Amino acid sequence: MRRVIAGDWGTSRLRVTVIEDGVPVARHEGTGIAFLPGSAADALRAILDDLDLHQPPDAILLCGMVGSRNGWLEVPYTPCPVARELWRAQSGRTSLDGVPVTIAAGAAFDGDDLADVMRGEETQIFGALVIDPRLKSGRHRLVLPGTHSKWATVEDGRIVAIRTFVTGELFELIRSHSTLLRVGDAISRDDENAGFDAGLQRADAGLPLASLFTARVAQLRQARSSDWAAGYTSGLLIGSEVREALTLEATGECTLIGAPTLTRRYAQALARRDVASAQLDGDACGLAGLQLLDGRDDG
Amino acid sequence: MRRVIAGDWGTSRLRVTVIEDGVPVARHEGTGIAFLPGSAADALRAILDDLDLHQPPDAILLCGMVGSRNGWLEVPYTPCPVARELWRAQSGRTSLDGVPVTIAAGAAFDGDDLADVMRGEETQIFGALVIDPRLKSGRHRLVLPGTHSKWATVEDGRIVAIRTFVTGELFELIRSHSTLLRVGDAISRDDENAGFDAGLQRADAGLPLASLFTARVAQLRQARSSDWAAGYTSGLLIGSEVREALTLEATGECTLIGAPTLTRRYAQALARRDVASAQLDGDACGLAGLQLLDGRDDG
């Protein structure tokens, strides 16, 4: 039996999966790279102890900010176009108590005025190409919503363009720190969905900055709840992201990769602009991608 | 001699001016409405003690969030079109230890899909009409940049439309809490101006959400400083605000009201879009406006 530890180690969260002969058998959540009390190696060692594996794993496979300059080992970004074999070859190597550790390379797009990067999402993208092999040929638009939402163009299996929207981060900043949502009292879940629809609709005008204050005014003047305002803000930001991304490059179909609660909202925003979408689970894509890094030297 | 206390009392700051026969003779800064330890009356009483006036003032004139439901006395918003006399008539009255206190009404725009409000800026606007009487006739666009930037359309001396952009608040949220600006080290002041110019230029594309992440990538991939990134973010947000405001209503000239360091940046953004602008000092406009509330019952 071959047992590997696969970890998506981002800024704010670590998700570890134990995989035995390709089958996930256990999961564990840990602390993100930005919040570690000590070294990444110590944090991972503690998690391995918790998992009580009886014997060391055969390999540890990691992606995400663990490969940044503030992570465990800085692994350079692979410039677009990023082919799978090039990306595998450029992953970083280290070890933990004798166990080989592979850390995925990020991907960089330096091709035009809007340079861009990703770390972790490239692994999910290559995993998506394993899960849905139709994505391996032709030109496809893959969207990975989140704190930093990534739009990638994949052509014949290579990542050729990257565009980041800080939609999730903006929403969290507004929710946690702004006066826009703190006017009324929370009421109902339905209200939030109605707000989301209203925000999506407002996004059509292409005036996102002129439309944010509506979240506050709707509570002051139109008896909306703060739930509605939060939904409105989310709908406005997601709808505006989708609008801008499609302005940058039109597309008839997208593949959404992420948590189903979030990809459903993006699917709704895309449908509003007549773009069809398929949804793939982000964790499953991440695991498939990390396993591509296993036995790098063999292949 | 008639002595009045004029105060612009916002969410985060109170600016008090002592005015004797129309001439400002002393200034004092105090705590904003959102951060008071006790009542607004107690806070003002303490400031009057500090000012050591020997005898009570003849009147206290206030504007801003002091008139909101979380302020001293809730004064309703006057709906657009807001004429000066109507606005004066709708101001709130209370007293402090026998001294009459007048609190300015806010202004509300309920006229279309994008409802909007202001509290405090209406006072600066009516003050601007005193300082520059040419603004009293015809149609004018007045812009009051700040945490919540207000664009007002004034027609024959009445406020007929209001549009708020949360530009200053967004910038502060990003500067204080986001990962976008915290990559490199601060370098130079020049760098920030270069970043501002680059951000203004980027705003032309009308893709603000697609362009924010550049602040981070420019540090990671293009050796830009965090100062440059802060300037870029400011230029992108201000440029995008100006672009959206002019999309909503085209105009050939604007009057900017505010602190000179900020109105200069807006003037630059407007000039880039071939809109001429005049600049008025925000404090002077506020004082002129508050004095319109003095002796309300006489007029």
Coordinates of C-alpha atoms in Angstrom, one line a residue:
Chain A
M1 CA 0.0 0.0 0.0
R2 CA 1.2 3.5 -0.9
R3 CA 0.1 6.1 1.6
V4 CA 0.5 9.8 0.9
I5 CA -0.4 13.0 2.7
A6 CA -2.0 15.6 0.5
G7 CA -2.3 19.2 1.7
D8 CA -3.8 22.3 0.3
W9 CA -2.1 24.9 2.5
G10 CA -3.3 28.4 2.0
T11 CA -3.0 31.7 3.8
S12 CA -5.8 31.1 6.2
R13 CA -6.3 27.3 6.2
L14 CA -4.7 23.9 5.8
R15 CA -6.7 21.0 4.6
V16 CA -4.9 17.6 4.9
T17 CA -6.1 14.4 3.4
V18 CA -4.6 10.9 3.9
I19 CA -4.7 8.9 0.7
E20 CA -4.1 5.2 0.6
D21 CA -3.6 3.7 -2.9
G22 CA -5.4 6.7 -4.4
V23 CA -8.4 6.6 -1.9
P24 CA -8.9 9.4 0.6
V25 CA -9.3 7.7 4.0
A26 CA -9.0 10.6 6.5
R27 CA -9.1 14.4 6.7
H28 CA -7.7 17.0 9.0
E29 CA -8.0 20.8 9.2
G30 CA -5.0 22.9 10.3
T31 CA -3.8 26.5 10.6
G32 CA -3.1 28.7 7.5
I33 CA 0.4 29.7 6.6
A34 CA -0.1 33.3 7.8
F35 CA -1.2 32.2 11.3
L36 CA 1.4 29.6 12.2
P37 CA 2.9 30.0 15.7
G38 CA 6.2 28.3 14.5
S39 CA 7.6 26.6 11.4
A40 CA 5.5 24.9 8.7
A41 CA 7.5 21.7 9.4
D42 CA 6.6 21.7 13.1
A43 CA 2.9 22.3 12.3
L44 CA 2.8 19.4 9.8
R45 CA 4.7 17.2 12.2
A46 CA 2.0 17.8 14.9
I47 CA -0.7 17.0 12.5
L48 CA 1.0 13.7 11.5
D49 CA 1.2 12.9 15.2
D50 CA -2.5 13.6 15.6
L51 CA -3.4 11.4 12.6
D52 CA -1.7 8.5 14.5
L53 CA -0.5 6.8 11.3
H54 CA 1.7 4.1 13.0
Q55 CA 4.3 4.5 10.3
P56 CA 5.5 7.5 8.3
P57 CA 3.7 8.2 5.0
D58 CA 5.5 7.5 1.7
A59 CA 5.2 11.1 0.5
I60 CA 3.8 14.5 1.4
L61 CA 2.3 16.6 -1.4
L62 CA 1.5 20.2 -0.8
C63 CA 0.1 23.2 -2.8
G64 CA -0.8 26.8 -2.0
M65 CA 0.9 29.5 -0.1
V66 CA 3.1 26.9 1.5
G67 CA 5.2 27.5 -1.6
S68 CA 5.4 31.3 -1.2
R69 CA 8.3 33.3 0.2
N70 CA 6.5 33.3 3.5
G71 CA 5.7 29.6 3.4
W72 CA 7.9 26.5 3.9
L73 CA 10.0 26.6 0.7
E74 CA 9.7 29.3 -1.9
V75 CA 8.9 27.6 -5.2
P76 CA 8.9 29.9 -8.3
Y77 CA 5.9 30.6 -10.4
T78 CA 5.8 28.7 -13.7
P79 CA 5.1 31.3 -16.4
C80 CA 2.2 30.8 -18.8
P81 CA 1.7 28.8 -20.9
V82 CA 1.9 26.2 -18.1
A83 CA 1.9 22.6 -19.3
R84 CA 1.3 19.9 -16.7
E85 CA 4.7 18.2 -17.2
L86 CA 6.6 21.6 -16.9
W87 CA 4.6 22.4 -13.8
R88 CA 5.4 19.0 -12.2
A89 CA 9.1 19.4 -13.1
Q90 CA 9.2 22.8 -11.4
S91 CA 7.7 21.7 -8.1
G92 CA 9.9 22.1 -5.1
R93 CA 11.4 19.3 -3.0
T94 CA 12.3 19.1 0.6
S95 CA 11.7 16.5 3.3
L96 CA 10.3 16.0 6.8
D97 CA 12.0 13.5 9.1
G98 CA 13.0 11.5 6.0
V99 CA 9.7 11.6 4.2
P100 CA 9.9 13.3 0.8
V101 CA 7.9 16.5 0.5
T102 CA 6.8 18.0 -2.8
I103 CA 5.5 21.5 -3.0
A104 CA 3.6 22.6 -6.1
A105 CA 4.9 25.5 -8.2
G106 CA 2.5 28.5 -8.7
A107 CA 1.6 29.8 -12.1
A108 CA 2.3 33.3 -13.4
F109 CA 0.7 35.2 -16.3
D110 CA 3.1 38.0 -17.5
G111 CA 1.7 38.2 -21.0
D112 CA 0.1 41.6 -21.0
D113 CA -0.7 44.8 -19.1
L114 CA -2.6 42.9 -16.4
A115 CA 0.0 40.5 -15.0
D116 CA -1.4 37.9 -12.6
V117 CA -0.4 34.9 -10.4
M118 CA -1.9 31.9 -8.7
R119 CA -0.7 29.4 -6.0
G120 CA -2.8 26.4 -5.3
E121 CA -5.5 26.9 -7.9
E122 CA -3.1 25.5 -10.7
T123 CA -3.2 22.2 -8.8
Q124 CA -7.0 22.2 -8.7
I125 CA -7.0 23.0 -12.5
F126 CA -4.7 20.1 -13.4
G127 CA -6.8 17.9 -11.1
A128 CA -10.0 19.1 -12.9
L129 CA -8.4 17.9 -16.2
V130 CA -8.0 14.5 -14.7
I131 CA -11.6 14.4 -13.4
D132 CA -13.1 15.7 -16.7
P133 CA -10.7 14.7 -19.5
R134 CA -12.8 16.7 -22.0
L135 CA -11.1 19.8 -20.6
K136 CA -7.8 18.5 -21.9
S137 CA -8.3 19.5 -25.5
G138 CA -9.6 22.7 -27.0
R139 CA -10.0 26.1 -25.2
H140 CA -11.8 26.2 -21.9
R141 CA -12.6 28.8 -19.2
L142 CA -12.2 27.6 -15.6
V143 CA -13.4 29.7 -12.7
L144 CA -12.2 29.1 -9.1
P145 CA -14.3 31.4 -6.8
G146 CA -13.0 32.2 -3.4
T147 CA -11.2 34.9 -1.4
H148 CA -9.2 35.6 -4.5
S149 CA -11.3 34.3 -7.4
K150 CA -9.3 33.0 -10.3
W151 CA -10.3 32.8 -13.9
A152 CA -8.1 30.6 -16.0
T153 CA -8.0 30.0 -19.7
V154 CA -6.8 26.5 -20.5
E155 CA -5.9 25.6 -24.1
D156 CA -5.0 22.0 -25.0
G157 CA -4.3 21.2 -21.4
R158 CA -2.1 24.2 -20.7
I159 CA -2.9 27.2 -18.5
V160 CA -2.5 30.2 -20.9
A161 CA -4.1 33.1 -19.0
I162 CA -4.9 34.0 -15.4
R163 CA -7.1 36.8 -14.1
T164 CA -7.7 37.4 -10.4
F165 CA -10.7 39.1 -8.8
V166 CA -10.5 39.9 -5.1
T167 CA -14.3 39.5 -4.8
G168 CA -14.3 37.2 -1.7
E169 CA -11.8 39.4 0.1
L170 CA -13.7 42.6 -0.7
F171 CA -17.0 41.0 0.6
E172 CA -15.3 40.0 3.8
L173 CA -13.8 43.4 4.4
I174 CA -17.2 45.0 3.9
R175 CA -18.9 42.5 6.0
S176 CA -16.4 42.7 8.9
H177 CA -15.4 46.3 8.9
S178 CA -17.7 48.6 6.9
T179 CA -20.7 50.7 7.9
L180 CA -22.5 49.5 4.8
L181 CA -24.1 46.4 6.3
R182 CA -24.5 47.5 9.9
V183 CA -27.7 49.5 9.9
G184 CA -30.7 47.2 10.6
D185 CA -31.2 43.9 12.2
A186 CA -30.8 40.5 10.7
I187 CA -34.2 39.0 9.7
S188 CA -34.4 36.0 7.4
R189 CA -32.5 33.7 5.1
D190 CA -34.9 34.4 2.3
D191 CA -34.1 38.0 2.5
E192 CA -30.5 37.4 1.8
N193 CA -31.3 35.5 -1.4
A194 CA -33.6 38.3 -2.5
G195 CA -30.8 40.7 -1.9
F196 CA -28.4 38.5 -3.9
D197 CA -30.8 38.6 -6.8
A198 CA -31.2 42.4 -6.6
G199 CA -27.4 42.7 -6.4
L200 CA -26.9 40.5 -9.5
Q201 CA -29.4 42.6 -11.4
R202 CA -27.8 45.8 -10.4
A203 CA -24.4 44.5 -11.6
D204 CA -25.8 44.6 -15.2
A205 CA -25.3 48.4 -15.3
G206 CA -21.6 48.0 -15.0
L207 CA -21.4 50.6 -12.2
P208 CA -20.2 48.6 -9.2
L209 CA -18.7 51.5 -7.2
A210 CA -21.8 53.6 -7.7
S211 CA -23.9 50.7 -6.5
L212 CA -22.3 49.7 -3.2
F213 CA -23.8 52.4 -1.0
T214 CA -27.3 51.1 -1.9
A215 CA -26.6 48.3 0.7
R216 CA -26.8 51.0 3.3
V217 CA -29.5 53.2 1.8
A218 CA -31.8 50.2 1.3
Q219 CA -31.8 49.7 5.1
L220 CA -32.2 53.5 5.9
R221 CA -34.9 54.3 3.3
Q222 CA -36.4 51.0 2.1
A223 CA -36.8 48.8 5.2
R224 CA -34.4 46.2 4.0
S225 CA -32.7 44.0 6.5
S226 CA -28.9 43.7 7.0
D227 CA -29.2 40.1 5.6
W228 CA -30.7 41.6 2.4
A229 CA -27.9 44.1 2.3
A230 CA -25.3 41.4 2.7
G231 CA -26.9 39.4 -0.1
Y232 CA -27.1 42.5 -2.3
T233 CA -23.4 43.2 -1.8
S234 CA -22.5 39.6 -2.6
G235 CA -24.7 39.6 -5.7
L236 CA -23.3 43.0 -6.8
L237 CA -19.7 41.9 -6.4
I238 CA -20.1 38.4 -8.0
G239 CA -22.3 39.8 -10.8
S240 CA -19.7 42.6 -11.5
E241 CA -16.8 40.1 -11.4
V242 CA -18.6 37.9 -14.0
R243 CA -19.4 40.9 -16.1
E244 CA -15.8 42.2 -16.1
A245 CA -14.4 38.7 -16.8
L246 CA -16.6 38.2 -19.8
T247 CA -15.8 41.7 -21.0
L248 CA -12.1 40.7 -20.9
E249 CA -12.8 37.5 -22.7
A250 CA -16.2 36.4 -24.0
T251 CA -17.0 32.7 -23.5
G252 CA -20.1 30.5 -24.0
E253 CA -19.3 28.0 -21.2
C254 CA -17.4 27.9 -17.9
T255 CA -16.3 25.2 -15.6
L256 CA -16.7 26.2 -11.9
I257 CA -14.4 24.6 -9.4
G258 CA -15.0 25.1 -5.7
A259 CA -17.4 24.6 -2.8
P260 CA -20.9 23.9 -4.1
T261 CA -22.5 26.7 -2.1
L262 CA -20.3 29.2 -3.8
T263 CA -20.2 27.7 -7.3
R264 CA -24.0 27.7 -7.4
R265 CA -24.0 31.4 -6.9
Y266 CA -21.5 31.9 -9.7
A267 CA -23.5 29.6 -11.9
Q268 CA -26.5 31.8 -11.3
A269 CA -24.5 34.9 -12.2
L270 CA -23.2 33.3 -15.4
A271 CA -26.6 32.0 -16.4
R272 CA -27.9 35.6 -16.2
R273 CA -25.4 36.5 -18.9
D274 CA -26.3 33.4 -21.0
V275 CA -23.1 31.5 -20.1
A276 CA -23.6 27.8 -19.4
S277 CA -21.6 26.2 -16.6
A278 CA -20.5 22.9 -15.1
Q279 CA -19.5 22.6 -11.5
L280 CA -16.7 20.5 -10.1
D281 CA -16.0 20.0 -6.4
G282 CA -12.9 22.0 -5.4
D283 CA -11.6 19.5 -2.9
A284 CA -11.8 16.6 -5.3
C285 CA -10.0 18.6 -8.0
G286 CA -7.3 19.6 -5.4
L287 CA -6.7 16.0 -4.4
A288 CA -6.5 14.8 -8.0
G289 CA -4.0 17.5 -8.8
L290 CA -1.8 16.9 -5.7
Q291 CA -1.6 13.2 -6.7
L292 CA -0.1 14.2 -10.0
L293 CA 2.9 15.4 -8.0
D294 CA 3.4 12.0 -6.4
G295 CA 6.4 10.1 -7.7
R296 CA 7.5 13.1 -9.7
D297 CA 10.8 11.5 -10.4
D298 CA 9.2 8.4 -11.9
G299 CA 7.4 10.2 -14.7
Chain B
M1 CA -21.1 90.6 19.6
R2 CA -22.9 87.4 18.5
R3 CA -20.9 84.3 19.3
V4 CA -21.9 80.9 17.9
I5 CA -20.4 77.4 18.0
A6 CA -20.4 75.7 14.6
G7 CA -19.7 71.9 14.6
D8 CA -19.4 69.4 11.8
W9 CA -20.0 66.2 13.8
G10 CA -19.5 63.1 11.7
T11 CA -19.1 59.4 12.4
S12 CA -15.4 59.5 13.2
R13 CA -14.7 63.2 14.0
L14 CA -16.0 66.4 15.4
R15 CA -14.7 69.8 14.2
V16 CA -15.8 72.7 16.3
T17 CA -15.3 76.4 15.3
V18 CA -16.1 79.4 17.5
I19 CA -17.5 82.2 15.3
E20 CA -17.7 85.8 16.6
D21 CA -19.8 88.1 14.4
G22 CA -19.2 85.8 11.4
V23 CA -15.4 85.5 12.0
P24 CA -13.9 82.1 13.0
V25 CA -11.7 82.8 16.1
A26 CA -11.0 79.3 17.5
R27 CA -11.1 75.7 16.5
H28 CA -11.3 72.4 18.4
E29 CA -11.3 68.8 17.4
G30 CA -13.4 66.2 19.2
T31 CA -14.6 62.6 19.1
G32 CA -16.9 61.3 16.3
I33 CA -20.5 60.3 17.0
A34 CA -19.7 56.6 16.7
F35 CA -17.0 56.7 19.4
L36 CA -18.4 58.8 22.1
P37 CA -18.1 57.4 25.7
G38 CA -21.3 59.1 26.8
S39 CA -24.0 61.4 25.4
A40 CA -23.4 63.9 22.6
A41 CA -24.5 66.7 25.0
D42 CA -21.9 65.7 27.6
A43 CA -19.2 65.6 24.9
L44 CA -20.1 69.1 23.7
R45 CA -20.3 70.4 27.2
A46 CA -16.8 69.2 27.9
I47 CA -15.5 70.9 24.7
L48 CA -17.2 74.2 25.7
D49 CA -15.5 74.0 29.1
D50 CA -12.1 73.4 27.3
L51 CA -12.8 76.4 25.1
D52 CA -13.0 78.6 28.2
L53 CA -15.5 81.1 26.7
H54 CA -16.3 82.9 30.0
Q55 CA -19.9 83.1 28.9
P56 CA -22.2 80.7 27.1
P57 CA -22.4 81.1 23.3
D58 CA -25.6 82.5 21.7
A59 CA -26.2 79.4 19.6
I60 CA -24.8 76.0 18.7
L61 CA -25.1 75.0 15.0
L62 CA -24.4 71.3 14.1
C63 CA -24.5 69.2 11.0
G64 CA -23.5 65.6 10.1
M65 CA -24.2 62.3 11.8
V66 CA -25.1 64.1 15.0
G67 CA -28.6 64.3 13.3
S68 CA -28.8 60.6 12.7
R69 CA -30.7 58.0 14.8
N70 CA -27.5 57.2 16.6
G71 CA -26.6 60.9 17.1
W72 CA -28.0 63.5 19.5
L73 CA -31.4 64.1 17.9
E74 CA -32.7 62.3 14.9
V75 CA -33.5 64.9 12.2
P76 CA -35.3 63.5 9.1
Y77 CA -33.8 63.7 5.7
T78 CA -35.3 66.4 3.5
P79 CA -36.2 64.7 0.1
C80 CA -34.8 66.1 -3.1
P81 CA -35.3 68.7 -4.6
V82 CA -33.9 70.4 -1.4
A83 CA -34.2 74.1 -1.4
R84 CA -32.3 76.1 1.1
E85 CA -35.3 77.5 2.9
L86 CA -37.0 74.1 3.2
W87 CA -33.8 72.6 4.5
R88 CA -33.4 75.4 7.1
A89 CA -37.1 74.9 8.1
Q90 CA -36.6 71.2 8.6
S91 CA -33.5 71.4 10.8
G92 CA -33.9 70.0 14.4
R93 CA -34.0 72.1 17.6
T94 CA -32.9 71.2 21.1
S95 CA -30.8 73.0 23.7
L96 CA -27.8 72.6 25.9
D97 CA -27.9 74.3 29.3
G98 CA -30.2 77.0 27.9
V99 CA -28.2 77.5 24.7
P100 CA -30.3 76.8 21.6
V101 CA -28.9 74.0 19.4
T102 CA -29.8 73.7 15.8
I103 CA -29.0 70.4 14.0
A104 CA -29.1 70.4 10.2
A105 CA -31.4 68.1 8.3
G106 CA -29.9 65.5 5.9
A107 CA -30.9 65.2 2.3
A108 CA -32.4 62.2 0.6
F109 CA -32.7 61.3 -3.0
D110 CA -35.5 58.8 -3.6
G111 CA -36.0 59.6 -7.2
D112 CA -35.0 56.5 -9.0
D113 CA -33.6 53.0 -8.7
L114 CA -30.5 54.2 -6.9
A115 CA -31.8 55.9 -3.8
D116 CA -29.2 57.9 -1.8
V117 CA -28.7 60.1 1.2
M118 CA -26.3 62.6 2.8
R119 CA -25.8 64.1 6.2
G120 CA -23.4 67.0 6.6
E121 CA -22.5 67.5 2.9
E122 CA -25.8 69.3 2.2
T123 CA -24.6 71.9 4.7
Q124 CA -21.3 72.3 2.8
I125 CA -23.2 72.5 -0.5
F126 CA -25.4 75.4 0.7
G127 CA -22.3 77.0 2.1
A128 CA -20.6 76.6 -1.3
L129 CA -23.5 78.5 -2.8
V130 CA -22.8 81.4 -0.4
I131 CA -19.0 81.4 -1.2
D132 CA -19.5 81.1 -5.0
P133 CA -22.9 82.7 -5.8
R134 CA -22.5 81.7 -9.5
L135 CA -23.5 78.2 -8.3
K136 CA -26.9 79.5 -7.3
S137 CA -28.4 79.6 -10.8
G138 CA -28.2 77.0 -13.5
R139 CA -27.3 73.3 -13.3
H140 CA -24.0 72.4 -11.5
R141 CA -22.2 69.2 -10.4
L142 CA -20.7 69.4 -6.9
V143 CA -18.3 66.7 -5.7
L144 CA -17.4 66.2 -2.0
P145 CA -14.7 63.5 -1.8
G146 CA -14.1 61.6 1.4
T147 CA -14.9 58.3 3.2
H148 CA -18.2 58.4 1.4
S149 CA -17.7 60.6 -1.6
K150 CA -20.9 62.5 -2.6
W151 CA -21.8 63.8 -6.1
A152 CA -24.6 66.3 -6.0
T153 CA -26.5 67.9 -8.8
V154 CA -27.6 71.4 -7.9
E155 CA -30.2 73.2 -10.1
D156 CA -31.1 76.8 -9.4
G157 CA -29.9 76.5 -5.9
R158 CA -31.7 73.3 -5.0
I159 CA -30.1 69.8 -4.5
V160 CA -31.8 67.6 -7.1
A161 CA -29.8 64.4 -7.1
I162 CA -27.3 62.6 -4.9
R163 CA -24.9 59.8 -5.7
T164 CA -22.6 58.2 -3.1
F165 CA -19.3 56.3 -3.8
V166 CA -17.7 54.5 -0.8
T167 CA -14.3 55.1 -2.4
G168 CA -12.5 56.4 0.7
E169 CA -13.9 53.7 2.9
L170 CA -12.9 51.0 0.4
F171 CA -9.4 52.4 0.2
E172 CA -9.1 52.4 4.0
L173 CA -10.4 48.8 4.2
I174 CA -7.9 47.7 1.7
R175 CA -5.0 49.6 3.3
S176 CA -5.8 48.5 6.8
H177 CA -6.9 44.9 6.4
S178 CA -6.1 43.5 3.0
T179 CA -3.2 41.4 1.6
L180 CA -3.1 43.5 -1.5
L181 CA -0.7 46.2 -0.2
R182 CA 1.4 44.2 2.2
V183 CA 3.9 42.5 0.0
G184 CA 7.0 44.8 -0.3
D185 CA 8.5 47.6 1.8
A186 CA 7.6 51.2 1.6
I187 CA 10.1 53.2 -0.5
S188 CA 9.4 56.7 -1.6
R189 CA 6.7 59.4 -1.9
D190 CA 7.4 59.7 -5.6
D191 CA 6.6 56.1 -6.0
E192 CA 3.1 56.7 -4.6
N193 CA 2.4 59.4 -7.1
A194 CA 3.6 57.2 -10.0
G195 CA 1.3 54.5 -8.7
F196 CA -1.6 56.9 -8.6
D197 CA -1.1 57.9 -12.2
A198 CA -0.9 54.2 -13.2
G199 CA -4.1 53.5 -11.3
L200 CA -5.9 56.4 -12.9
Q201 CA -4.8 55.2 -16.3
R202 CA -6.0 51.7 -15.5
A203 CA -9.4 53.0 -14.5
D204 CA -10.1 54.0 -18.1
A205 CA -10.8 50.4 -19.0
G206 CA -13.8 50.4 -16.8
L207 CA -12.8 47.1 -15.1
P208 CA -12.2 48.1 -11.5
L209 CA -12.7 44.7 -9.9
A210 CA -10.4 43.0 -12.5
S211 CA -7.7 45.6 -11.8
L212 CA -7.4 45.6 -8.0
F213 CA -5.2 42.5 -7.7
T214 CA -2.6 44.3 -9.8
A215 CA -1.6 46.1 -6.6
R216 CA -0.3 42.8 -5.3
V217 CA 1.1 41.3 -8.5
A218 CA 3.0 44.5 -9.3
Q219 CA 4.9 44.0 -6.0
L220 CA 5.4 40.2 -6.6
R221 CA 6.4 40.4 -10.3
Q222 CA 7.3 43.9 -11.2
A223 CA 9.4 45.2 -8.2
R224 CA 6.9 47.9 -7.3
S225 CA 6.9 49.2 -3.7
S226 CA 3.9 49.0 -1.3
D227 CA 3.8 52.8 -1.7
W228 CA 3.3 52.4 -5.4
A229 CA 0.6 49.8 -4.8
A230 CA -1.2 52.1 -2.4
G231 CA -1.1 55.0 -4.9
Y232 CA -2.2 52.6 -7.7
T233 CA -5.2 51.5 -5.6
S234 CA -6.1 55.1 -4.8
G235 CA -5.8 56.1 -8.5
L236 CA -7.8 53.1 -9.6
L237 CA -10.6 53.7 -7.1
I238 CA -10.8 57.5 -7.7
G239 CA -10.5 57.1 -11.5
S240 CA -13.2 54.5 -11.5
E241 CA -15.5 56.6 -9.3
V242 CA -15.1 59.5 -11.7
R243 CA -15.7 57.3 -14.7
E244 CA -18.9 55.8 -13.2
A245 CA -20.2 59.2 -12.0
L246 CA -19.7 60.7 -15.5
T247 CA -21.4 57.6 -17.0
L248 CA -24.4 58.3 -14.8
E249 CA -24.5 61.9 -15.8
A250 CA -22.1 63.6 -18.2
T251 CA -20.9 67.0 -17.2
G252 CA -18.3 69.5 -18.5
E253 CA -17.4 71.1 -15.2
C254 CA -17.4 70.1 -11.6
T255 CA -16.9 72.0 -8.3
L256 CA -14.8 70.0 -5.8
I257 CA -15.4 70.7 -2.2
G258 CA -13.0 69.2 0.4
A259 CA -9.5 69.1 1.7
P260 CA -7.1 70.4 -0.9
T261 CA -4.9 67.2 -0.9
L262 CA -7.9 65.2 -1.8
T263 CA -9.6 67.6 -4.2
R264 CA -6.4 67.9 -6.2
R265 CA -6.4 64.2 -6.9
Y266 CA -10.0 64.4 -8.0
A267 CA -9.2 67.4 -10.2
Q268 CA -6.5 65.2 -11.9
A269 CA -8.9 62.4 -12.4
L270 CA -11.5 64.7 -13.9
A271 CA -9.0 66.5 -16.1
R272 CA -8.1 63.0 -17.5
R273 CA -11.7 62.8 -18.7
D274 CA -11.7 66.4 -20.0
V275 CA -13.8 67.8 -17.2
A276 CA -12.7 71.1 -15.8
S277 CA -13.0 71.7 -12.1
A278 CA -12.9 74.4 -9.5
Q279 CA -11.8 73.6 -5.9
L280 CA -13.4 75.0 -2.7
D281 CA -12.2 74.4 0.8
G282 CA -14.5 72.0 2.6
D283 CA -14.1 73.5 6.0
A284 CA -14.9 77.0 4.7
C285 CA -18.0 75.7 2.9
G286 CA -19.1 73.9 6.1
L287 CA -18.8 77.0 8.2
A288 CA -20.7 79.1 5.7
G289 CA -23.4 76.5 5.6
L290 CA -23.8 76.2 9.3
Q291 CA -24.2 79.9 9.7
L292 CA -27.2 79.7 7.4
L293 CA -28.9 77.8 10.3
D294 CA -28.2 80.7 12.8
G295 CA -31.3 82.6 13.8
R296 CA -33.5 80.2 11.8
D297 CA -36.6 81.6 13.5
D298 CA -35.8 85.1 12.4
G299 CA -35.9 84.4 8.8

